[in-house]
Coordinates of C-alpha atoms in Angstrom, one line a residue:
M834 CA 12.6 1.3 43.5
E835 CA 9.5 2.1 41.3
L836 CA 9.9 4.5 38.4
I837 CA 7.2 6.9 37.4
T838 CA 7.1 6.7 33.6
K839 CA 5.5 8.6 30.7
Q840 CA 4.6 6.7 27.6
V841 CA 5.6 8.1 24.2
R842 CA 4.7 6.4 20.8
M843 CA 7.5 6.3 18.3
M844 CA 7.5 5.3 14.6
H845 CA 9.9 2.5 13.8
T846 CA 10.8 0.9 10.5
K847 CA 10.8 -2.9 11.1
C848 CA 12.2 -3.9 7.7
Q849 CA 12.6 -2.6 4.2
A850 CA 13.6 -3.9 0.7
V851 CA 14.0 -2.6 -2.8
S852 CA 13.6 -4.6 -6.0
Q853 CA 13.8 -3.6 -9.7
I854 CA 11.9 -5.3 -12.6
T855 CA 13.1 -4.9 -16.2
F856 CA 10.6 -5.3 -19.0
D857 CA 11.6 -6.0 -22.6
E858 CA 8.5 -7.3 -24.2
D859 CA 6.9 -7.4 -27.7
L860 CA 3.3 -6.3 -28.0
N861 CA 1.2 -7.3 -31.0
V862 CA -1.5 -4.9 -32.2
P863 CA -4.9 -6.5 -31.8
D864 CA -6.7 -7.5 -35.0
A865 CA -9.5 -5.0 -34.2
K866 CA -7.0 -2.1 -34.3
P867 CA -5.5 -0.6 -37.5
D868 CA -1.8 -0.7 -38.3
V869 CA 0.5 1.7 -36.4
G870 CA 1.9 4.5 -38.6
R871 CA 3.4 6.9 -36.0
M872 CA 3.3 7.0 -32.3
I873 CA 2.1 10.2 -30.6
Q874 CA 2.2 9.7 -26.8
K875 CA 2.8 6.9 -24.2
K876 CA 2.2 6.5 -20.5
G877 CA 2.6 3.8 -18.0
E878 CA 0.6 2.9 -14.8
I879 CA 1.2 0.2 -12.2
Q880 CA -1.8 -1.9 -11.2
I881 CA -1.4 -4.0 -8.0
E882 CA -3.8 -6.9 -7.9
D883 CA -2.5 -8.7 -4.8
L884 CA 0.2 -8.6 -2.1
Q885 CA 0.8 -12.0 -0.4
I886 CA 2.7 -11.9 2.9
S887 CA 4.7 -14.8 4.3
E888 CA 7.7 -15.0 6.7
G889 CA 10.5 -12.9 5.3
H890 CA 8.8 -12.5 1.9
A891 CA 6.1 -10.4 0.1
F892 CA 4.9 -11.5 -3.3
I893 CA 3.6 -8.8 -5.6
S894 CA 1.2 -9.7 -8.4
G895 CA -0.2 -7.1 -10.8
A896 CA 0.6 -5.5 -14.2
L897 CA 2.3 -2.7 -15.9
L898 CA -0.3 -1.0 -18.1
V899 CA 1.1 0.8 -21.1
A900 CA -1.2 3.1 -23.0
L901 CA -0.3 4.3 -26.5
L902 CA -1.8 7.0 -28.7
Y903 CA -0.9 6.6 -32.4
V904 CA -1.7 7.6 -35.9
S905 CA -2.9 4.6 -38.0
D906 CA -1.0 3.6 -41.1
S907 CA -4.1 3.8 -43.3
E908 CA -5.5 6.2 -45.9
E909 CA -7.7 7.9 -43.2
R910 CA -4.7 8.4 -40.9
K911 CA -7.0 8.2 -37.9
V912 CA -5.7 8.7 -34.4
Q913 CA -6.1 5.5 -32.3
S914 CA -5.4 4.3 -28.8
L915 CA -3.9 1.0 -27.6
L916 CA -3.5 -0.6 -24.2
G917 CA -0.9 -3.2 -23.4
T918 CA -0.7 -5.3 -20.2
L919 CA 2.6 -6.6 -19.0
P920 CA 2.2 -9.0 -16.0
I921 CA 4.2 -8.5 -12.8
G922 CA 5.1 -11.3 -10.4
E923 CA 7.9 -10.2 -8.0
T924 CA 9.1 -11.3 -4.6
L925 CA 10.5 -8.8 -2.1
H926 CA 12.8 -10.2 0.6
L927 CA 12.0 -8.5 3.8
E928 CA 14.1 -9.8 6.7
G929 CA 12.0 -10.0 9.9
L930 CA 8.6 -9.9 8.0
E931 CA 5.9 -11.9 9.8
N932 CA 2.4 -13.0 8.9
G933 CA 0.0 -10.3 9.9
D934 CA 2.5 -7.4 9.1
K935 CA 1.2 -4.7 6.9
V936 CA 3.6 -4.0 4.0
R937 CA 3.5 -0.6 2.5
L938 CA 4.4 -0.7 -1.2
C939 CA 5.7 2.2 -3.4
W940 CA 6.8 2.1 -7.0
D941 CA 8.3 4.2 -9.6
I942 CA 8.4 3.8 -13.4
E943 CA 11.9 5.0 -14.0
D944 CA 12.1 4.4 -17.7
L945 CA 9.5 3.6 -20.4
S946 CA 10.2 3.4 -24.1
V947 CA 8.2 2.1 -27.0
Q948 CA 9.8 1.2 -30.3
L949 CA 8.0 0.4 -33.5
I950 CA 9.2 -3.0 -34.9
N951 CA 6.6 -3.0 -37.7
S952 CA 3.1 -1.8 -38.2
R953 CA 1.7 -4.8 -36.2
K954 CA 4.3 -5.2 -33.5
L955 CA 5.8 -2.9 -30.8
N956 CA 8.7 -3.4 -28.4
I957 CA 8.2 -2.1 -24.9
K958 CA 11.1 -1.5 -22.5
A959 CA 10.6 -0.3 -18.9
L960 CA 12.4 -0.3 -15.6
V961 CA 10.1 -0.3 -12.5
T962 CA 11.5 0.0 -8.9
F963 CA 9.4 -1.4 -6.0
T964 CA 10.1 -0.4 -2.4
G965 CA 8.4 -2.3 0.3
F966 CA 8.6 -1.7 4.0
V967 CA 6.9 -2.3 7.3
E968 CA 6.4 0.5 9.9
E969 CA 5.3 -0.1 13.4
I970 CA 4.7 1.9 16.5
K971 CA 6.9 1.3 19.4
E972 CA 5.8 2.3 22.9
V973 CA 8.8 4.0 24.7
L974 CA 8.6 4.5 28.4
L975 CA 10.4 7.6 29.6
P976 CA 11.3 8.0 33.3
A977 CA 9.6 11.0 34.9
G978 CA 10.7 10.4 38.5
V979 CA 10.5 8.1 41.4
E980 CA 7.6 7.5 43.8
E981 CA 9.7 7.3 47.0
E982 CA 10.1 10.5 49.0
N983 CA 13.4 12.0 50.3
I984 CA 15.2 11.0 47.1
S985 CA 17.1 13.7 45.3
Q986 CA 16.3 13.6 41.5
K987 CA 18.2 15.1 38.7
K988 CA 16.0 15.9 35.7
K989 CA 16.2 17.4 32.3
D990 CA 13.6 19.2 30.2
I991 CA 13.4 17.9 26.7
S992 CA 11.1 18.2 23.7
V993 CA 10.0 14.8 22.2
M994 CA 8.2 14.3 18.9
G995 CA 6.0 11.2 19.1
I996 CA 3.5 9.7 16.7
G997 CA -0.1 10.6 17.6
V998 CA -2.0 9.1 14.6
H999 CA -0.9 6.6 12.0
K1000 CA -3.5 5.3 9.5
K1001 CA -4.3 4.7 5.9
D1002 CA -7.2 6.3 4.2
T1003 CA -8.6 7.0 0.8
M1004 CA -10.2 10.1 -0.7
R1005 CA -12.4 10.2 -3.8
V1006 CA -12.8 13.1 -6.1
K1007 CA -15.9 12.6 -8.4
E1008 CA -17.1 15.0 -11.0
E1009 CA -19.2 15.1 -14.1
I1010 CA -18.3 17.4 -17.0
T1011 CA -20.8 18.3 -19.7
L1012 CA -19.5 19.2 -23.1
A1013 CA -19.9 22.7 -24.4
S1014 CA -22.8 23.3 -26.7
N1015 CA -20.5 23.8 -29.7
K1016 CA -18.9 20.4 -29.2
P1017 CA -20.2 17.2 -31.0
N1018 CA -21.3 14.2 -29.0
I1019 CA -18.7 11.7 -27.9
H1020 CA -18.2 8.8 -30.3
E1021 CA -15.0 7.3 -28.8
L1022 CA -12.8 8.3 -25.9
L1023 CA -9.2 8.0 -27.1
W1024 CA -6.9 9.4 -24.5
N1025 CA -7.0 11.0 -21.0
T1026 CA -4.7 12.2 -18.2
A1027 CA -5.6 13.2 -14.7
E1028 CA -3.2 14.7 -12.2
T1029 CA -3.4 16.5 -8.9
R1030 CA -1.7 19.8 -8.2
G1031 CA -1.3 22.2 -5.4
M1032 CA -2.1 19.8 -2.6
D1033 CA -2.6 21.5 0.8
I1034 CA -3.1 19.2 3.9
R1035 CA -3.9 20.6 7.3
T1036 CA -4.9 19.2 10.7
Q1037 CA -8.0 20.2 12.8
N1038 CA -9.6 18.6 15.8
D1039 CA -10.7 15.1 14.8
K1040 CA -10.3 15.8 11.1
I1041 CA -7.9 16.5 8.3
T1042 CA -8.6 18.9 5.5
V1043 CA -7.3 18.3 2.0
K1044 CA -7.4 20.9 -0.7
G1045 CA -6.1 20.8 -4.3
E1046 CA -6.9 20.7 -8.0
L1047 CA -7.5 17.8 -10.3
F1048 CA -6.4 18.6 -13.9
L1049 CA -8.3 16.6 -16.5
F1050 CA -7.5 16.2 -20.2
A1051 CA -9.6 14.1 -22.6
L1052 CA -9.2 13.5 -26.3
Y1053 CA -12.1 12.0 -28.1
R1054 CA -13.6 11.3 -31.5
G1055 CA -16.7 13.3 -32.2
E1056 CA -20.1 11.9 -33.4
D1057 CA -20.2 14.0 -36.5
D1058 CA -19.9 13.4 -40.2
N1059 CA -16.1 12.9 -40.2
N1060 CA -15.6 11.8 -36.6
S1061 CA -13.5 14.9 -35.9
L1062 CA -11.0 14.9 -33.1
Q1063 CA -12.1 16.9 -30.1
W1064 CA -10.6 17.6 -26.7
L1065 CA -11.4 19.2 -23.4
E1066 CA -9.4 20.4 -20.4
N1067 CA -10.8 21.1 -17.0
S1068 CA -9.4 22.1 -13.7
I1069 CA -11.5 20.6 -10.9
P1070 CA -10.9 22.2 -7.5
F1071 CA -11.6 20.0 -4.5
Y1072 CA -11.8 20.4 -0.7
Q1073 CA -12.7 17.6 1.6
E1074 CA -12.7 17.1 5.4
M1075 CA -11.8 13.6 6.4
E1076 CA -12.6 12.2 9.9
C1077 CA -9.5 11.4 11.9
A1078 CA -10.1 10.4 15.5
G1079 CA -7.4 11.8 17.8
C1080 CA -6.2 14.5 15.4
R1081 CA -5.6 17.9 16.9
E1082 CA -4.9 21.3 15.3
D1083 CA -1.4 21.5 16.8
M1084 CA -0.3 18.2 15.3
V1085 CA 2.3 18.1 12.6
P1086 CA 1.1 16.2 9.5
N1087 CA 3.2 14.0 7.3
V1088 CA 0.8 12.7 4.6
E1089 CA 2.0 10.8 1.6
I1090 CA -0.3 10.5 -1.4
M1091 CA 0.1 7.7 -3.8
A1092 CA -0.3 8.3 -7.6
P1093 CA -4.0 8.8 -8.1
H1094 CA -6.0 6.2 -10.0
S1095 CA -8.6 7.7 -12.2
E1096 CA -11.5 6.1 -14.1
L1097 CA -13.2 8.0 -16.9
K1098 CA -16.6 7.0 -18.3
V1099 CA -18.8 8.5 -20.9
K1100 CA -22.4 9.0 -19.8
T1101 CA -25.6 10.1 -21.5
D1102 CA -27.3 13.4 -20.6
N1103 CA -31.1 13.9 -20.1
D1104 CA -31.6 13.8 -23.8
G1105 CA -29.9 10.4 -24.1
E1106 CA -26.9 11.9 -25.9
E1107 CA -23.3 11.0 -24.9
R1108 CA -22.2 14.4 -23.7
I1109 CA -21.0 13.8 -20.2
I1110 CA -17.6 12.7 -19.0
S1111 CA -17.6 11.3 -15.5
I1112 CA -14.3 11.1 -13.6
D1113 CA -13.7 9.1 -10.4
T1114 CA -10.3 9.6 -8.9
V1115 CA -9.1 7.7 -5.8
L1116 CA -6.2 9.1 -3.7
E1117 CA -4.6 6.6 -1.4
M1118 CA -3.1 8.4 1.7
E1119 CA -0.6 7.3 4.2
I1120 CA -1.3 9.5 7.2
K1121 CA 1.2 10.2 10.0
L1122 CA 0.4 12.9 12.5
Y1123 CA 3.2 13.8 15.0
E1124 CA 2.7 15.6 18.3
E1125 CA 5.4 17.4 20.3
E1126 CA 5.5 17.1 24.0
E1127 CA 7.6 19.0 26.6
L1128 CA 8.8 16.5 29.2
S1129 CA 11.0 16.5 32.2
I1130 CA 12.9 13.2 32.3
L1131 CA 14.8 11.6 35.1
L1132 CA 18.6 11.5 34.6
D1133 CA 19.9 10.4 38.0
V1134 CA 19.0 9.9 41.7
Y1135 CA 20.7 9.7 45.0
T1136 CA 20.2 9.8 48.8
P1137 CA 22.9 10.1 51.4
S1138 CA 21.4 7.1 53.3
R1139 CA 21.7 4.5 50.5
D1140 CA 23.8 3.7 47.5
L1141 CA 21.5 4.1 44.4
R1142 CA 22.7 3.2 40.9
T1143 CA 20.8 3.9 37.7
V1144 CA 20.8 1.3 34.9
C1145 CA 20.4 3.2 31.6
E1146 CA 19.8 2.3 28.0
N1147 CA 20.5 4.6 25.0
T1148 CA 17.4 5.5 23.1
K1149 CA 17.0 7.6 20.0
L1150 CA 14.5 10.4 20.7
Q1151 CA 13.2 12.8 18.0
S1152 CA 12.4 16.5 18.3
L1153 CA 11.1 18.8 15.6
L1154 CA 13.8 21.0 14.0
V1155 CA 11.8 22.6 11.2
K1156 CA 8.7 22.2 9.0
N1157 CA 9.3 24.1 5.8
V1158 CA 7.1 24.5 2.7
S1159 CA 9.4 25.7 0.0
K1160 CA 8.6 26.6 -3.6
C1161 CA 10.8 26.1 -6.6
R1162 CA 10.3 27.9 -9.9
I1163 CA 11.9 26.7 -13.1
S1164 CA 11.5 27.5 -16.8
D1165 CA 12.9 26.3 -20.1
R1166 CA 12.4 26.5 -23.8
M1167 CA 11.8 23.5 -26.0
K1168 CA 12.1 23.3 -29.8
T1169 CA 10.3 20.9 -32.1
E1170 CA 12.1 18.5 -34.3
P1171 CA 12.6 19.9 -37.9
N1172 CA 10.4 17.1 -39.4
Q1173 CA 7.4 17.7 -37.1
G1174 CA 6.0 20.7 -38.9
K1175 CA 4.9 24.1 -37.4
I1176 CA 3.0 24.4 -34.2
L1177 CA -0.5 25.7 -34.6
Q1178 CA -1.9 25.2 -31.1
I1179 CA -0.9 23.5 -27.8
C1180 CA -3.6 21.0 -26.7
H1181 CA -2.3 19.8 -23.3
S1182 CA 0.7 19.5 -21.1
D1183 CA 1.3 17.4 -18.0
G1184 CA 4.3 16.5 -15.9
N1185 CA 5.6 14.7 -12.9
I1186 CA 8.6 15.3 -10.5
K1187 CA 11.4 12.8 -10.1
V1188 CA 13.9 13.5 -7.3
D1189 CA 17.3 12.0 -8.1
D1190 CA 19.3 13.1 -5.1
T1191 CA 19.1 14.9 -1.8
R1192 CA 21.9 15.9 0.5
L1193 CA 22.6 18.1 3.5
V1194 CA 24.2 21.4 2.9
E1195 CA 24.8 24.3 5.4
N1196 CA 21.5 25.2 6.9
G1197 CA 19.4 23.3 4.3
I1198 CA 18.6 20.3 2.1
E1199 CA 19.7 20.4 -1.5
V1200 CA 17.3 18.6 -3.8
E1201 CA 18.2 17.7 -7.4
G1202 CA 16.0 16.0 -9.9
I1203 CA 14.0 16.5 -13.1
V1204 CA 10.4 17.4 -14.1
Q1205 CA 9.2 15.1 -16.9
V1206 CA 7.0 17.1 -19.2
R1207 CA 4.8 15.9 -22.0
I1208 CA 3.2 18.4 -24.5
L1209 CA 0.5 17.5 -27.0
Y1210 CA 0.1 20.0 -29.8
I1211 CA -1.4 20.4 -33.3
I1212 CA 0.4 21.2 -36.5
G1213 CA -1.0 22.3 -39.9
D1214 CA -1.4 18.9 -41.4
D1215 CA -5.1 17.9 -41.4
E1216 CA -4.2 14.2 -42.0
M1217 CA -1.7 13.9 -39.2
P1218 CA -2.4 16.9 -36.9
F1219 CA -1.2 15.6 -33.5
Y1220 CA 2.4 15.5 -32.3
S1221 CA 3.9 15.1 -28.9
M1222 CA 7.0 16.5 -27.3
D1223 CA 8.7 15.0 -24.3
A1224 CA 11.3 16.8 -22.2
M1225 CA 13.2 16.4 -18.9
I1226 CA 13.8 19.7 -17.3
P1227 CA 16.4 19.6 -14.5
F1228 CA 16.1 21.5 -11.2
S1229 CA 18.2 22.1 -8.1
H1230 CA 16.8 23.7 -5.0
V1231 CA 17.8 24.2 -1.4
I1232 CA 15.1 23.9 1.2
E1233 CA 16.1 26.1 4.2
A1234 CA 16.6 24.2 7.5
S1235 CA 18.6 26.1 10.0
Q1236 CA 21.0 24.0 12.1
I1237 CA 20.4 20.8 10.2
G1238 CA 23.1 18.2 10.7
K1239 CA 24.0 14.5 10.4
D1240 CA 22.0 13.8 13.5
C1241 CA 18.8 14.8 11.6
V1242 CA 16.3 12.8 9.6
Y1243 CA 13.9 14.3 7.1
H1244 CA 10.8 13.5 5.1
L1245 CA 10.3 15.1 1.7
R1246 CA 7.1 15.5 -0.2
T1247 CA 6.9 17.0 -3.7
D1248 CA 4.1 18.0 -6.0
L1249 CA 3.4 20.3 -8.9
E1250 CA 1.5 23.5 -8.2
Q1251 CA 1.6 25.0 -11.7
L1252 CA 2.6 23.9 -15.1
S1253 CA 2.1 26.3 -18.0
T1254 CA 3.2 26.0 -21.7
T1255 CA 3.2 29.0 -24.1
M1256 CA 4.0 29.2 -27.8
I1257 CA 7.0 31.5 -28.4
D1258 CA 6.7 30.9 -32.2
S1259 CA 5.7 28.1 -34.5
D1260 CA 8.6 25.8 -33.5
E1261 CA 9.4 26.8 -29.8
I1262 CA 7.5 26.4 -26.6
E1263 CA 8.2 28.0 -23.2
V1264 CA 7.6 25.9 -20.1
K1265 CA 7.1 27.4 -16.7
I1266 CA 6.8 25.3 -13.6
V1267 CA 6.1 25.9 -9.9
M1268 CA 6.6 23.0 -7.6
N1269 CA 6.2 22.5 -3.9
L1270 CA 9.1 20.9 -1.9
N1271 CA 7.9 20.2 1.6
A1272 CA 10.4 19.1 4.2
L1273 CA 9.7 17.8 7.8
V1274 CA 13.0 17.7 9.7
F1275 CA 13.5 15.8 13.0
R1276 CA 16.6 16.0 15.2
Q1277 CA 17.6 12.6 16.6
T1278 CA 19.4 12.4 19.9
D1279 CA 20.9 9.4 21.6
T1280 CA 19.6 9.8 25.1
P1281 CA 20.5 7.6 28.1
I1282 CA 17.2 6.5 29.5
V1283 CA 16.9 5.2 33.1
R1284 CA 15.3 1.8 33.0
E1285 CA 16.0 0.6 36.5
I1286 CA 17.4 1.8 39.9
E1287 CA 19.4 -0.6 41.9
E1288 CA 19.7 -0.2 45.7
Q1289 CA 22.8 -1.2 47.7
E1290 CA 24.1 -0.7 51.2
L1291 CA 26.4 2.2 51.7
D1292 CA 30.2 1.5 51.5
R1293 CA 31.0 2.2 55.1
E1294 CA 34.8 1.9 54.5
K1295 CA 34.6 4.5 51.8
L1296 CA 32.5 6.8 54.1
R1297 CA 34.9 6.4 57.0
S1298 CA 37.8 7.4 54.7
M1299 CA 36.1 10.6 53.7
P1300 CA 36.6 13.7 55.9
G1301 CA 33.5 15.0 57.7
I1302 CA 34.1 18.6 56.5
V1303 CA 35.9 19.6 53.3
A1304 CA 36.6 22.7 51.3
Y1305 CA 35.9 22.1 47.7
Q1306 CA 36.8 24.3 44.7
V1307 CA 33.9 24.4 42.1
Q1308 CA 34.9 23.2 38.6
P1309 CA 33.4 24.7 35.5
Q1310 CA 31.3 21.6 34.7
D1311 CA 30.0 21.1 38.2
T1312 CA 26.4 21.4 39.3
M1313 CA 25.1 21.7 42.9
W1314 CA 23.4 18.4 42.4
D1315 CA 26.6 16.6 41.3
I1316 CA 28.6 18.0 44.2
A1317 CA 26.0 17.0 46.8
K1318 CA 25.9 13.4 45.5
K1319 CA 29.6 13.1 45.4
F1320 CA 30.1 14.2 49.1
Y1321 CA 27.0 12.5 50.6
T1322 CA 25.1 15.6 51.5
T1323 CA 22.1 17.5 50.1
T1324 CA 21.8 20.7 48.0
D1325 CA 19.8 22.3 50.8
N1326 CA 22.7 21.7 53.3
I1327 CA 25.2 23.2 50.9
V1328 CA 23.1 26.3 50.4
A1329 CA 22.6 26.7 54.1
L1330 CA 26.1 26.0 55.2
N1331 CA 27.6 28.5 52.7
H1332 CA 24.9 31.1 53.1
L1333 CA 24.0 31.0 49.4
E1334 CA 21.0 32.8 48.0
S1335 CA 20.4 30.1 45.3
E1336 CA 21.9 26.9 43.8
E1337 CA 23.8 28.9 41.2
L1338 CA 27.5 28.2 41.2
H1339 CA 30.5 30.2 40.0
P1340 CA 33.6 28.4 38.7
Y1341 CA 36.5 28.2 41.2
E1342 CA 34.6 29.5 44.2
T1343 CA 35.2 27.5 47.4
L1344 CA 32.4 25.7 49.1
I1345 CA 32.4 24.2 52.6
L1346 CA 30.9 20.7 52.5
M1347 CA 29.7 18.5 55.4
K1348 CA 28.8 14.8 55.3
T1349 CA 25.2 14.3 56.4
V1350 CA 25.4 10.6 56.9
E1351 CA 27.1 8.7 59.7
S1352 CA 30.0 6.5 58.8

């Protein structure tokens, strides 16, 4: 017997693996750079050069780039920058991986420390975690009914969340910033940071809109008599519409954005002077757009004239439980070390969120983690004016998700919306943070799906042993459909024989049932 089916696309994780790389390397200061006197700030970035796929394995090649800002150990005490490159060659073991599969790679620099061995040598320790996985779309056929007439069909209305669009894309934010007229020309660019905040992603018909802010900080040496240290901070709002075929306004987005890669260049203005900083930031986006469908699926069939048996297979179906955009506000106060002098001015602060643990609580998801904050500030020492302060500010927040349970899966996306630092006095700074914690929660249900209907001849002996007419007392779990199937009759016959107005049943009422098939 032919089934009428409805095709639903579901996202499936084919394979996944996690690998950690520990770095413990010495870095020599290049001859062109002066001796290191005191380190100010450090930052790390992963650069992936190639990802080679073979059966069961993915080989990662790239580098950990470590940037350092330091004060030279010379009479001038000049601020200098240094870049170290630590090569990466790591194999991920992904069971079931095949040639042609697309491996998605994520990474996290969990720990980065730099120790001064001597003025010409540094020791770099780091722990980097790589996660690689392959996701693929599975076509699931859900039974909607049968083509043959005169077959009684038992159906159930369900809500199914399928994947409508799955793609990778990139977005570029390009801007040119001209120095203020009271700033000297750029002699050397020493240090920069760029981070996105307040990301807002929405779906429209055949496009996705992305809105946010790019925060840029640049420290440079000016082209004046004493090469004075200068800096600038800029907030660059951006809004872009990205083409996305098949996207609809009612789809639910789950878009993950990899850490942005930014390139800064110094450019000349119309007068030939180096007064323009050009920034080109690339955001790599993993786009999944879900669509919810209301379907009526076939659970069972019968006819009094034949013996029909359904062959079922349990399938996990997802439905949307909740999509929640939650905000978490935290604040803390940080004191400088006694030997670092008094704070005159805060130059810049940046931060990133690290989620350590998530767990289900009553009607919600509890998220715990830290916000790593770096603050660059100036003290009243003209020879060594810059100092840096690092802090890890803990947070705990519950994202509301009514009726969430162990049968649910969720996707969590975090980003900073605001980060502000204010001087309380000359040795204390107050940090205020607003972060977005966005959760997309699906309920997973093991549902028996009819895959095939087998037909057999009626068991005549069984039919002959059954009375032609019977009085049946309705049980609490009974439905009219189940009773009709059990006693080889039809729901219409039960309604007519018992003079009922509808198929609604009342527990423990008595029905007169009559076989409608000859034995």
